[in-house]
Amino acid sequence: MTKQQKARLGIFLIVSFIIFIAVLGVFLLPKLKEKRNIYFINFRGTSVNGLYVGSPVKYQGVEVGRVERIMVNPDDIDSVLVYTKVQKAFSMKKDMTAALMYMGITGQKFVELSGGSNESQNLEPRGEIVTRRGLEEKAQDIVSNIDQAVLGISNPVSYTHLRAHETVL
């Protein structure tokens, strides 16, 4: 390899490195400058299967943050703590609630925030967002009601007895 080839290779490597750093900076700087607050949600007795780190946090369909961390609550084995990072520009209110929702038919989930009023106080960073029933829990209720209806149809004597008992009460 000649001196001229070594010089060209050196210049190529230096220019490539500078371009790599510039492209990296263009993509990473906005993420590093983004101001976000951390909040947590305590999902008790609910499976968070399908929710992943990086899943969106939305308010009425508008993305306002991302899931930062998911862990089993060390103090309560029946609950899962989900830590979220929400844009500082978004006003988290104490009367807002969170639920797990499905993203299409893939089984992946996201956190949907709803509620909140202008009069309500802001939720402090690192505060807990209260949960509400999501689609999965509502679907389980529907299945349970269908099961009860089928039992009532297949066993009309006991269903009639139950209806008579309800009337007495």
Short mmCIF file of C-alpha atoms in Angstrom, two decimals:
data_model
loop_
_atom_site.label_atom_id
_atom_site.label_comp_id
_atom_site.label_asym_id
_atom_site.label_seq_id
_atom_site.Cartn_x
_atom_site.Cartn_y
_atom_site.Cartn_z
CA MET A 1 0.00 0.00 0.00
CA THR A 2 1.45 3.36 -1.02
CA LYS A 3 1.53 6.53 1.04
CA GLN A 4 -1.09 8.05 -1.24
CA GLN A 5 -3.47 5.09 -0.70
CA LYS A 6 -2.93 5.28 3.07
CA ALA A 7 -3.71 9.00 3.00
CA ARG A 8 -6.92 8.43 0.99
CA LEU A 9 -7.98 5.65 3.37
CA GLY A 10 -7.29 7.90 6.37
CA ILE A 11 -9.29 10.78 4.87
CA PHE A 12 -12.13 8.40 3.99
CA LEU A 13 -12.26 7.01 7.54
CA ILE A 14 -12.19 10.48 9.12
CA VAL A 15 -14.94 11.83 6.82
CA SER A 16 -17.04 8.67 7.39
CA PHE A 17 -16.68 9.02 11.15
CA ILE A 18 -17.71 12.70 11.04
CA ILE A 19 -20.76 11.88 8.90
CA PHE A 20 -21.68 9.03 11.27
CA ILE A 21 -21.48 11.32 14.31
CA ALA A 22 -23.54 14.01 12.53
CA VAL A 23 -26.31 11.56 11.55
CA LEU A 24 -26.31 10.08 15.04
CA GLY A 25 -26.60 13.58 16.51
CA VAL A 26 -29.53 14.46 14.24
CA PHE A 27 -31.50 11.46 15.50
CA LEU A 28 -30.43 11.43 19.16
CA LEU A 29 -30.37 15.12 20.09
CA PRO A 30 -34.14 15.61 19.81
CA LYS A 31 -34.68 12.56 22.04
CA LEU A 32 -32.18 13.81 24.60
CA LYS A 33 -33.65 17.32 24.63
CA GLU A 34 -37.21 16.05 25.05
CA LYS A 35 -38.53 17.00 28.48
CA ARG A 36 -40.63 14.31 30.09
CA ASN A 37 -42.04 13.47 33.52
CA ILE A 38 -42.23 9.96 34.96
CA TYR A 39 -45.52 8.62 36.38
CA PHE A 40 -46.46 5.10 37.41
CA ILE A 41 -49.55 2.95 37.08
CA ASN A 42 -50.28 0.03 39.41
CA PHE A 43 -52.23 -2.63 37.50
CA ARG A 44 -53.69 -4.94 40.18
CA GLY A 45 -54.99 -8.34 39.15
CA THR A 46 -54.57 -7.48 35.47
CA SER A 47 -52.29 -9.09 32.92
CA VAL A 48 -50.09 -6.63 31.05
CA ASN A 49 -49.22 -9.26 28.45
CA GLY A 50 -48.77 -7.43 25.15
CA LEU A 51 -47.52 -4.21 26.77
CA TYR A 52 -43.83 -3.55 26.16
CA VAL A 53 -41.20 -0.99 27.06
CA GLY A 54 -41.59 1.65 24.36
CA SER A 55 -45.35 1.11 23.94
CA PRO A 56 -47.24 4.37 23.48
CA VAL A 57 -49.12 6.26 26.16
CA LYS A 58 -52.05 8.12 24.58
CA TYR A 59 -54.58 10.67 25.75
CA GLN A 60 -57.80 10.45 23.74
CA GLY A 61 -55.84 8.88 20.88
CA VAL A 62 -52.97 11.40 20.86
CA GLU A 63 -49.55 10.06 21.83
CA VAL A 64 -48.24 11.92 24.89
CA GLY A 65 -45.59 9.50 26.13
CA ARG A 66 -44.07 6.04 26.22
CA VAL A 67 -43.85 3.08 28.61
CA GLU A 68 -40.45 3.30 30.28
CA ARG A 69 -40.35 0.26 32.58
CA ILE A 70 -42.55 -2.73 33.55
CA MET A 71 -42.01 -4.74 36.72
CA VAL A 72 -43.83 -6.91 39.23
CA ASN A 73 -44.57 -4.88 42.34
CA PRO A 74 -42.07 -6.03 45.00
CA ASP A 75 -44.62 -5.24 47.74
CA ASP A 76 -47.64 -6.93 46.10
CA ILE A 77 -47.21 -10.01 43.89
CA ASP A 78 -50.72 -9.46 42.45
CA SER A 79 -49.82 -6.15 40.83
CA VAL A 80 -47.57 -4.91 38.06
CA LEU A 81 -46.01 -1.45 38.08
CA VAL A 82 -45.78 0.33 34.74
CA TYR A 83 -43.59 3.43 34.65
CA THR A 84 -44.33 5.93 31.90
CA LYS A 85 -42.56 9.00 30.55
CA VAL A 86 -45.04 11.71 29.59
CA GLN A 87 -44.24 14.97 27.82
CA LYS A 88 -43.80 17.86 30.25
CA ALA A 89 -46.00 20.02 28.03
CA PHE A 90 -48.92 17.63 28.74
CA SER A 91 -50.74 18.47 31.99
CA MET A 92 -51.34 15.26 33.92
CA LYS A 93 -54.37 15.77 36.16
CA LYS A 94 -55.13 13.92 39.39
CA ASP A 95 -58.54 12.81 38.10
CA MET A 96 -57.14 11.15 34.95
CA THR A 97 -57.33 7.37 34.67
CA ALA A 98 -55.35 4.77 32.72
CA ALA A 99 -56.41 1.55 31.03
CA LEU A 100 -54.77 -1.02 28.80
CA MET A 101 -56.10 -0.99 25.24
CA TYR A 102 -55.37 -3.18 22.22
CA MET A 103 -53.48 -1.90 19.16
CA GLY A 104 -55.42 -3.56 16.37
CA ILE A 105 -55.50 -7.35 16.12
CA THR A 106 -51.85 -8.02 16.98
CA GLY A 107 -52.39 -8.44 20.73
CA GLN A 108 -50.05 -5.56 21.49
CA LYS A 109 -51.31 -3.09 24.05
CA PHE A 110 -50.84 0.57 24.88
CA VAL A 111 -51.82 2.75 27.82
CA GLU A 112 -54.84 4.97 27.21
CA LEU A 113 -55.30 7.98 29.51
CA SER A 114 -58.71 9.57 29.81
CA GLY A 115 -60.71 11.89 31.98
CA GLY A 116 -59.24 14.84 33.73
CA SER A 117 -60.68 18.30 34.04
CA ASN A 118 -59.15 21.74 33.80
CA GLU A 119 -60.20 22.44 37.39
CA SER A 120 -58.39 19.39 38.77
CA GLN A 121 -54.94 19.75 40.30
CA ASN A 122 -51.89 18.60 38.35
CA LEU A 123 -50.47 15.21 39.27
CA GLU A 124 -46.96 15.57 40.63
CA PRO A 125 -44.15 13.84 38.70
CA ARG A 126 -43.56 10.29 39.98
CA GLY A 127 -47.22 10.21 41.07
CA GLU A 128 -49.62 7.32 40.54
CA ILE A 129 -52.16 7.36 37.72
CA VAL A 130 -55.33 5.59 38.85
CA THR A 131 -56.48 2.63 36.74
CA ARG A 132 -59.87 1.92 35.23
CA ARG A 133 -61.28 -1.17 33.57
CA GLY A 134 -59.90 -1.77 30.10
CA LEU A 135 -61.34 -3.68 27.17
CA GLU A 136 -60.00 -7.00 28.43
CA GLU A 137 -61.88 -6.77 31.73
CA LYS A 138 -65.05 -5.63 29.96
CA ALA A 139 -64.75 -8.56 27.54
CA GLN A 140 -64.41 -10.95 30.48
CA ASP A 141 -67.63 -9.50 31.95
CA ILE A 142 -69.45 -10.03 28.65
CA VAL A 143 -68.27 -13.64 28.46
CA SER A 144 -69.36 -14.20 32.06
CA ASN A 145 -72.81 -12.72 31.32
CA ILE A 146 -73.16 -14.92 28.23
CA ASP A 147 -72.23 -17.98 30.29
CA GLN A 148 -74.90 -17.09 32.84
CA ALA A 149 -77.49 -16.55 30.11
CA VAL A 150 -76.66 -19.92 28.52
CA LEU A 151 -76.97 -21.60 31.91
CA GLY A 152 -80.35 -19.92 32.36
CA ILE A 153 -81.55 -21.12 28.97
CA SER A 154 -80.26 -24.67 29.43
CA ASN A 155 -81.73 -24.92 32.93
CA PRO A 156 -84.98 -22.89 32.79
CA VAL A 157 -86.29 -24.20 36.14
CA SER A 158 -83.41 -22.76 38.11
CA TYR A 159 -83.48 -19.56 36.02
CA THR A 160 -87.20 -19.12 36.77
CA HIS A 161 -86.48 -19.80 40.42
CA LEU A 162 -83.77 -17.12 40.39
CA ARG A 163 -86.08 -14.59 38.71
CA ALA A 164 -88.79 -15.32 41.32
CA HIS A 165 -86.22 -14.94 44.08
CA GLU A 166 -85.10 -11.54 42.64
CA THR A 167 -88.73 -10.36 42.61
CA VAL A 168 -89.13 -11.22 46.27
CA LEU A 169 -86.00 -9.26 47.15
#
